[in-house]
Amino acid sequence: MTLKLHCFGESGNAYKAALALELSGLDWEPIFVDFFNGAARTDAFRALNPMAEVPVLVDGETVLTQSGVIQLYVTEKTGRFGGTSPEDQREVLRWMFWDNHKLSSVAGNTRFLMNFLPEDKRPADVIAFQLGRLKAAYGVLEAHLAGREWIVGTAPTHADFCCCGYLFYPENFGFDRAAWPHIDAWLSRLESLPGWKHPYDLMTPARPENRRDTAKG
Amino acid sequence: MTLKLHCFGESGNAYKAALALELSGLDWEPIFVDFFNGAARTDAFRALNPMAEVPVLVDGETVLTQSGVIQLYVTEKTGRFGGTSPEDQREVLRWMFWDNHKLSSVAGNTRFLMNFLPEDKRPADVIAFQLGRLKAAYGVLEAHLAGREWIVGTAPTHADFCCCGYLFYPENFGFDRAAWPHIDAWLSRLESLPGWKHPYDLMTPARPENRRDTAKG
């Protein structure tokens, strides 16, 4: 049965799950959620996820939310991307929790404040504060990737899919790849993986200006 | 061998791990980190955790960071608190990731900004923004706890230990238990668990004004 991922292109959290699904070989399809027009706040969607958020994975009777849970379900079904030893499994989880706390949640929030709010409603002090926290997070990731191809072990894992969740987006949220050489090389490595797709190609963007010809779902 | 948890009382993330350890029956001890006097930034501590943060768990040769990873290690060793069915195990993880993203990280940050910075350096706009996000998170937790004793299933799990991580602290960060009756009842339920201890009793506080006679470590 085809796994269904309710998502939209601008959601970095959805991208983490979608990228893991796409690279896993599992049979899946994206189901577009017209998020900025309120599609996640309908009664029907809230019946699926009371938190009115994406991503949501539907596998028959099983409904899962939180990108990390969906990613670990991919591992449950395929054995892939979760780390190949107990130590590596803990390392993958460590980076998934770190990303959730320090990188992707701040990046997503900052990107929203800087791009998806009307220009006269963007809180300058809050944005400056978040940009400072992001810079610290980039520094941690940059240092970790020195002399390393992947965040954990010698192959891509959910640690990589989590940490890259927002880093391919073109909108300005203070991230300039060229300023972080190890991160830049690692992102290129991800882009070179057979089957890799940009978020706006893997899932339909909700904002028309982000749509590309090859968008699915 | 006694498990060692490097921690200090004010760290809600350390509390999540410490509470799980304390209630698990495992042989463990807190090792005090004098955080506000720079003890996490020494070369010796960075050798243990390059991110200069607590908690850190040391079990012989195994060194673990990220509270969620330490909590899951407790489950690995004891079978406890991780959920008793595959569905419940995913639910526990879902709430651990949700807490990490939406509740504890925001609570910890807000508590820091409102209490641990000098009064003239507290950024009012940022604090107001974070308080708004916290209120939304309390609302989600309050709604979920209606008609429920524990966040997942019928017994305490890591979901409960994560979400309560900051909620026993006396410092003001916009959380008033009395305003959230289901959360209030659930916190009382946690306090009634045999072996439960307040963060400032379970781990030595770094700030002298928070110390109590029964503080360990």
Coordinates of C-alpha atoms in Angstrom, one line a residue:
Chain A
M1 CA 0.0 0.0 0.0
T2 CA 1.3 3.5 -0.9
L3 CA 2.3 5.5 2.1
K4 CA 0.8 9.0 2.0
L5 CA 2.6 12.0 3.4
H6 CA 0.5 15.1 4.0
C7 CA 2.8 18.0 3.3
F8 CA 3.7 21.1 1.4
G9 CA 7.0 22.3 -0.1
E10 CA 7.8 25.1 2.4
S11 CA 7.7 22.8 5.4
G12 CA 11.3 21.9 6.3
N13 CA 9.9 19.3 8.8
A14 CA 7.9 17.7 6.0
Y15 CA 11.1 17.7 3.9
K16 CA 13.0 15.7 6.5
A17 CA 10.3 13.0 6.3
A18 CA 9.8 13.2 2.5
L19 CA 13.5 13.0 1.8
A20 CA 13.9 9.9 4.0
L21 CA 10.9 8.3 2.2
E22 CA 12.2 9.2 -1.3
L23 CA 15.7 7.8 -0.6
S24 CA 14.4 4.7 1.2
G25 CA 12.8 3.1 -1.9
L26 CA 9.4 2.8 -0.1
D27 CA 6.3 3.4 -2.2
W28 CA 5.0 6.8 -1.1
E29 CA 3.2 9.8 -2.4
P30 CA 2.9 13.4 -1.2
I31 CA -0.6 14.7 -0.5
F32 CA -0.6 18.5 -0.8
V33 CA -1.9 20.6 2.1
D34 CA -2.7 24.1 1.1
F35 CA -1.3 25.4 4.4
F36 CA -1.3 29.1 4.0
N37 CA -5.0 29.0 3.0
G38 CA -6.0 27.2 6.1
A39 CA -6.1 23.6 4.9
A40 CA -4.5 22.3 8.0
R41 CA -7.1 23.9 10.2
T42 CA -10.2 22.1 8.7
D43 CA -12.1 19.6 10.8
A44 CA -11.1 16.9 8.4
F45 CA -7.4 17.6 8.8
R46 CA -7.6 18.1 12.6
A47 CA -9.2 14.6 12.7
L48 CA -6.0 13.4 11.2
N49 CA -3.7 15.6 13.3
P50 CA -5.3 17.7 16.1
M51 CA -2.1 19.9 16.1
A52 CA -3.0 21.2 12.6
E53 CA 0.5 20.7 11.3
V54 CA 2.4 18.8 8.7
P55 CA 3.9 16.3 8.1
V56 CA 1.4 13.5 8.7
L57 CA 2.1 10.0 7.5
V58 CA -0.8 7.7 6.8
D59 CA 0.0 3.9 6.3
G60 CA -3.4 2.2 6.3
E61 CA -4.7 2.5 9.9
T62 CA -1.4 3.9 11.2
V63 CA -1.3 7.7 11.4
L64 CA 2.0 9.3 12.5
T65 CA 3.1 12.9 13.2
Q66 CA 6.4 14.5 14.2
S67 CA 9.0 14.3 11.4
G68 CA 11.4 12.3 13.7
V69 CA 8.7 9.6 14.4
I70 CA 8.0 9.3 10.6
Q71 CA 11.7 9.0 9.9
L72 CA 12.2 6.3 12.5
Y73 CA 9.2 4.5 11.0
V74 CA 11.0 4.4 7.7
T75 CA 13.9 2.7 9.5
E76 CA 11.4 0.3 11.1
K77 CA 10.2 -0.7 7.7
T78 CA 13.5 -0.7 5.7
G79 CA 16.3 -0.9 8.3
R80 CA 17.9 2.2 6.6
F81 CA 19.1 5.5 7.8
G82 CA 18.9 4.8 11.6
G83 CA 22.6 3.9 12.2
T84 CA 24.2 0.4 11.9
S85 CA 25.5 -0.1 15.5
P86 CA 24.0 0.7 18.9
E87 CA 26.5 3.6 19.2
D88 CA 25.6 5.0 15.8
Q89 CA 21.9 4.6 16.6
R90 CA 22.3 6.7 19.6
E91 CA 24.4 9.2 17.6
V92 CA 21.6 9.5 15.0
L93 CA 19.1 10.2 17.8
R94 CA 21.4 12.7 19.4
W95 CA 21.6 14.7 16.2
M96 CA 17.9 14.4 15.6
F97 CA 17.2 15.9 19.0
W98 CA 19.9 18.5 18.6
D99 CA 18.5 19.6 15.3
N100 CA 15.0 19.7 16.6
H101 CA 16.1 22.0 19.5
K102 CA 18.8 24.2 18.1
L103 CA 18.8 24.2 14.3
S104 CA 15.6 23.4 12.3
S105 CA 13.1 24.8 14.8
V106 CA 14.9 28.1 14.9
A107 CA 15.6 28.2 11.2
G108 CA 11.9 27.5 10.4
N109 CA 10.7 30.1 12.8
T110 CA 13.2 32.7 11.6
R111 CA 12.4 32.0 7.9
F112 CA 8.8 32.5 8.7
L113 CA 9.3 35.8 10.5
M114 CA 11.6 37.1 7.8
N115 CA 9.6 36.0 4.7
F116 CA 6.1 34.9 5.4
L117 CA 4.8 37.8 7.5
P118 CA 3.9 41.1 5.9
E119 CA 6.9 43.3 5.8
D120 CA 5.6 45.8 8.4
K121 CA 4.9 43.1 10.9
R122 CA 8.4 41.5 11.1
P123 CA 9.7 41.8 14.7
A124 CA 13.3 43.1 14.2
D125 CA 14.5 42.3 17.8
V126 CA 13.2 38.8 17.7
I127 CA 14.7 38.2 14.3
A128 CA 18.1 39.4 15.4
F129 CA 17.9 37.2 18.5
Q130 CA 17.0 34.1 16.4
L131 CA 19.7 34.9 13.9
G132 CA 22.3 34.8 16.7
R133 CA 21.1 31.4 17.8
L134 CA 21.2 30.1 14.3
K135 CA 24.8 31.3 13.8
A136 CA 25.8 29.3 16.9
A137 CA 24.0 26.3 15.5
Y138 CA 25.8 26.6 12.1
G139 CA 29.0 26.8 14.0
V140 CA 28.4 23.5 15.8
L141 CA 27.5 21.7 12.6
E142 CA 30.4 23.2 10.7
A143 CA 32.9 22.1 13.3
H144 CA 31.4 18.6 13.4
L145 CA 31.5 18.1 9.6
A146 CA 35.3 18.9 9.5
G147 CA 36.9 15.8 8.0
R148 CA 33.6 14.0 7.8
E149 CA 31.3 13.1 4.9
W150 CA 28.2 12.4 6.9
I151 CA 27.0 13.5 10.3
V152 CA 27.0 9.9 11.7
G153 CA 29.1 7.0 10.4
T154 CA 30.0 6.6 6.8
A155 CA 26.6 6.9 5.0
P156 CA 23.6 9.2 5.1
T157 CA 21.3 8.8 8.1
H158 CA 18.3 10.7 9.5
A159 CA 20.8 13.0 11.2
D160 CA 21.7 14.3 7.8
F161 CA 18.1 14.5 6.6
C162 CA 17.1 16.4 9.8
C163 CA 19.9 18.9 9.8
C164 CA 19.5 19.8 6.1
G165 CA 15.8 20.2 6.6
Y166 CA 15.7 24.0 6.0
L167 CA 19.1 24.5 4.4
F168 CA 18.1 24.2 0.7
Y169 CA 15.5 26.9 0.8
P170 CA 16.2 30.0 -1.2
E171 CA 14.4 32.4 1.2
N172 CA 16.7 34.6 3.4
F173 CA 17.0 33.5 7.0
G174 CA 20.6 34.4 7.5
F175 CA 22.1 31.2 6.0
D176 CA 24.8 31.6 3.4
R177 CA 26.3 28.3 2.4
A178 CA 29.4 29.8 1.0
A179 CA 30.3 31.1 4.5
W180 CA 30.4 27.5 5.9
P181 CA 32.7 25.4 3.7
H182 CA 32.1 22.0 5.5
I183 CA 28.3 22.5 5.5
D184 CA 28.5 23.6 1.9
A185 CA 30.4 20.4 0.9
W186 CA 28.0 18.2 2.9
L187 CA 25.0 19.8 1.2
S188 CA 26.6 19.2 -2.2
R189 CA 27.1 15.6 -1.2
L190 CA 23.4 15.3 -0.3
E191 CA 22.4 16.9 -3.6
S192 CA 24.5 14.3 -5.4
L193 CA 22.7 11.4 -3.8
P194 CA 20.8 9.4 -6.4
G195 CA 17.1 10.3 -5.9
W196 CA 17.8 13.5 -4.0
K197 CA 15.3 16.3 -4.8
H198 CA 14.9 19.9 -3.7
P199 CA 12.0 20.5 -1.3
Y200 CA 10.1 22.4 -4.0
D201 CA 10.5 19.5 -6.4
L202 CA 9.7 16.8 -3.9
M203 CA 6.5 18.4 -2.5
T204 CA 4.1 21.0 -4.0
P205 CA 4.9 24.4 -2.6
A206 CA 1.9 26.2 -1.0
R207 CA 3.1 29.6 -2.3
P208 CA 2.6 29.9 -6.1
E209 CA 5.9 31.8 -6.6
N210 CA 7.8 28.7 -5.3
R211 CA 6.2 26.3 -7.8
R212 CA 8.3 24.5 -10.4
D213 CA 7.2 22.3 -13.3
T214 CA 8.3 19.1 -11.7
A215 CA 6.4 19.6 -8.5
K216 CA 4.4 16.5 -7.4
G217 CA 1.4 16.0 -5.2
Chain B
M1 CA 28.8 0.4 38.0
T2 CA 27.2 3.6 39.1
L3 CA 25.9 5.7 36.2
K4 CA 27.1 9.3 36.5
L5 CA 25.0 12.2 35.3
H6 CA 26.8 15.5 34.9
C7 CA 24.2 18.1 35.7
F8 CA 23.0 21.1 37.8
G9 CA 19.6 21.8 39.3
E10 CA 18.5 24.7 37.0
S11 CA 18.8 22.6 33.9
G12 CA 15.4 21.3 32.9
N13 CA 17.0 19.1 30.3
A14 CA 19.1 17.5 33.0
Y15 CA 16.0 17.1 35.1
K16 CA 14.3 15.0 32.4
A17 CA 17.2 12.6 32.5
A18 CA 17.7 12.7 36.2
L19 CA 14.0 12.0 36.9
A20 CA 14.0 9.0 34.6
L21 CA 17.1 7.7 36.2
E22 CA 15.8 8.2 39.7
L23 CA 12.4 6.5 39.0
S24 CA 14.0 3.6 37.1
G25 CA 15.8 2.0 40.0
L26 CA 19.1 2.2 38.3
D27 CA 22.2 3.0 40.4
W28 CA 23.1 6.6 39.5
E29 CA 24.6 9.7 40.9
P30 CA 24.6 13.4 39.9
I31 CA 27.9 15.1 39.3
F32 CA 27.6 18.8 39.9
V33 CA 28.6 21.1 37.0
D34 CA 29.1 24.7 38.3
F35 CA 27.6 25.9 35.0
F36 CA 27.2 29.7 35.6
N37 CA 30.8 29.9 36.7
G38 CA 32.0 28.3 33.4
A39 CA 32.5 24.7 34.5
A40 CA 31.0 23.4 31.3
R41 CA 33.5 25.4 29.2
T42 CA 36.7 23.9 30.6
D43 CA 38.9 21.7 28.3
A44 CA 38.1 18.7 30.6
F45 CA 34.4 19.1 30.2
R46 CA 34.5 19.8 26.5
A47 CA 36.5 16.5 26.2
L48 CA 33.3 14.9 27.6
N49 CA 30.9 17.1 25.6
P50 CA 32.2 19.4 22.9
M51 CA 28.9 21.3 23.0
A52 CA 29.6 22.4 26.6
E53 CA 26.2 21.5 27.8
V54 CA 24.5 19.3 30.4
P55 CA 23.2 16.6 30.8
V56 CA 26.0 14.2 30.1
L57 CA 25.7 10.5 31.1
V58 CA 28.8 8.4 31.7
D59 CA 28.4 4.7 31.9
G60 CA 31.9 3.3 31.9
E61 CA 33.2 3.9 28.3
T62 CA 29.8 5.0 27.0
V63 CA 29.2 8.8 27.1
L64 CA 25.8 10.1 26.0
T65 CA 24.4 13.6 25.5
Q66 CA 20.9 15.0 24.7
S67 CA 18.4 14.3 27.4
G68 CA 16.2 12.2 25.0
V69 CA 19.1 9.9 24.2
I70 CA 19.9 9.4 27.9
Q71 CA 16.2 8.7 28.6
L72 CA 16.0 6.1 25.9
Y73 CA 19.2 4.5 27.3
V74 CA 17.4 4.1 30.6
T75 CA 14.7 2.2 28.6
E76 CA 17.4 0.2 26.9
K77 CA 18.7 -0.9 30.3
T78 CA 15.5 -1.4 32.2
G79 CA 12.6 -1.7 29.7
R80 CA 10.8 1.1 31.5
F81 CA 9.2 4.4 30.4
G82 CA 9.5 3.9 26.7
G83 CA 5.9 2.6 26.0
T84 CA 4.6 -0.9 26.1
S85 CA 3.4 -1.4 22.5
P86 CA 4.8 -0.3 19.1
E87 CA 2.0 2.3 19.0
D88 CA 2.8 3.6 22.5
Q89 CA 6.5 3.6 21.7
R90 CA 5.9 5.9 18.7
E91 CA 3.6 8.1 20.9
V92 CA 6.3 8.5 23.5
L93 CA 8.7 9.6 20.8
R94 CA 6.2 11.9 19.3
W95 CA 5.8 13.7 22.6
M96 CA 9.5 13.8 23.2
F97 CA 10.1 15.5 19.9
W98 CA 7.1 17.8 20.4
D99 CA 8.3 18.8 23.9
N100 CA 11.8 19.4 22.5
H101 CA 10.5 21.7 19.8
K102 CA 7.6 23.5 21.3
L103 CA 7.6 23.4 25.1
S104 CA 10.8 22.7 27.0
S105 CA 13.2 24.5 24.7
V106 CA 11.1 27.6 24.6
A107 CA 10.5 27.4 28.4
G108 CA 14.2 27.0 29.2
N109 CA 15.1 29.9 26.9
T110 CA 12.3 32.2 28.3
R111 CA 13.2 31.4 31.9
F112 CA 16.8 32.3 31.1
L113 CA 15.9 35.6 29.5
M114 CA 13.5 36.6 32.3
N115 CA 15.6 35.5 35.3
F116 CA 19.2 34.7 34.6
L117 CA 20.2 37.9 32.7
P118 CA 20.8 41.2 34.4
E119 CA 17.5 43.1 34.6
D120 CA 18.6 45.8 32.2
K121 CA 19.6 43.3 29.6
R122 CA 16.3 41.4 29.3
P123 CA 14.9 41.8 25.7
A124 CA 11.2 42.6 26.2
D125 CA 10.0 41.9 22.6
V126 CA 11.7 38.6 22.5
I127 CA 10.3 37.6 25.9
A128 CA 6.8 38.6 24.8
F129 CA 7.2 36.5 21.6
Q130 CA 8.4 33.5 23.5
L131 CA 5.6 33.8 26.1
G132 CA 3.1 33.7 23.3
R133 CA 4.6 30.5 21.9
L134 CA 4.6 29.0 25.4
K135 CA 1.0 29.8 25.9
A136 CA 0.1 27.9 22.7
A137 CA 2.2 24.9 24.0
Y138 CA 0.5 24.9 27.4
G139 CA -2.8 24.8 25.5
V140 CA -1.9 21.8 23.5
L141 CA -0.7 19.9 26.6
E142 CA -3.8 21.0 28.6
A143 CA -6.2 19.7 25.9
H144 CA -4.3 16.4 25.6
L145 CA -4.4 15.7 29.3
A146 CA -8.2 16.1 29.6
G147 CA -9.5 12.8 30.8
R148 CA -6.0 11.3 30.9
E149 CA -3.7 10.5 33.8
W150 CA -0.5 10.3 31.8
I151 CA 0.5 11.6 28.4
V152 CA 0.9 8.2 26.8
G153 CA -0.9 5.0 27.9
T154 CA -1.7 4.3 31.5
A155 CA 1.6 4.8 33.3
P156 CA 4.4 7.4 33.4
T157 CA 6.7 7.5 30.4
H158 CA 9.5 9.7 29.1
A159 CA 6.7 11.8 27.5
D160 CA 5.7 12.9 31.0
F161 CA 9.3 13.4 32.2
C162 CA 10.1 15.5 29.1
C163 CA 7.0 17.7 29.3
C164 CA 7.4 18.4 33.0
G165 CA 11.1 19.3 32.6
Y166 CA 10.7 23.0 33.4
L167 CA 7.3 23.1 35.0
F168 CA 8.3 22.6 38.6
Y169 CA 10.7 25.5 38.7
P170 CA 9.7 28.5 40.8
E171 CA 11.2 31.2 38.6
N172 CA 8.7 33.2 36.5
F173 CA 8.5 32.3 32.9
G174 CA 4.8 32.9 32.4
F175 CA 3.7 29.5 33.7
D176 CA 1.0 29.5 36.3
R177 CA -0.2 25.9 37.2
A178 CA -3.5 27.1 38.6
A179 CA -4.5 28.4 35.2
W180 CA -4.2 25.0 33.6
P181 CA -6.3 22.5 35.6
H182 CA -5.4 19.3 33.7
I183 CA -1.7 20.2 33.7
D184 CA -1.9 21.0 37.4
A185 CA -3.5 17.7 38.2
W186 CA -0.9 15.8 36.1
L187 CA 2.0 17.6 37.9
S188 CA 0.5 16.6 41.2
R189 CA 0.3 13.1 40.0
L190 CA 4.0 13.2 39.1
E191 CA 4.8 14.7 42.5
S192 CA 3.0 11.8 44.2
L193 CA 5.1 9.1 42.4
P194 CA 7.2 7.2 44.9
G195 CA 10.8 8.5 44.5
W196 CA 9.7 11.8 42.8
K197 CA 12.0 14.8 43.7
H198 CA 12.0 18.4 42.8
P199 CA 14.8 19.5 40.4
Y200 CA 16.5 21.4 43.3
D201 CA 16.4 18.3 45.5
L202 CA 17.5 15.8 42.8
M203 CA 20.5 17.9 41.6
T204 CA 22.6 20.5 43.2
P205 CA 21.5 24.0 42.0
A206 CA 24.3 26.2 40.5
R207 CA 22.8 29.4 42.0
P208 CA 23.2 29.5 45.8
E209 CA 19.8 31.0 46.4
N210 CA 18.2 27.8 44.9
R211 CA 20.0 25.4 47.2
R212 CA 18.1 23.3 49.8
D213 CA 19.4 21.1 52.6
T214 CA 18.7 17.9 50.8
A215 CA 20.5 18.7 47.6
K216 CA 22.8 15.9 46.4
G217 CA 25.8 15.9 44.1

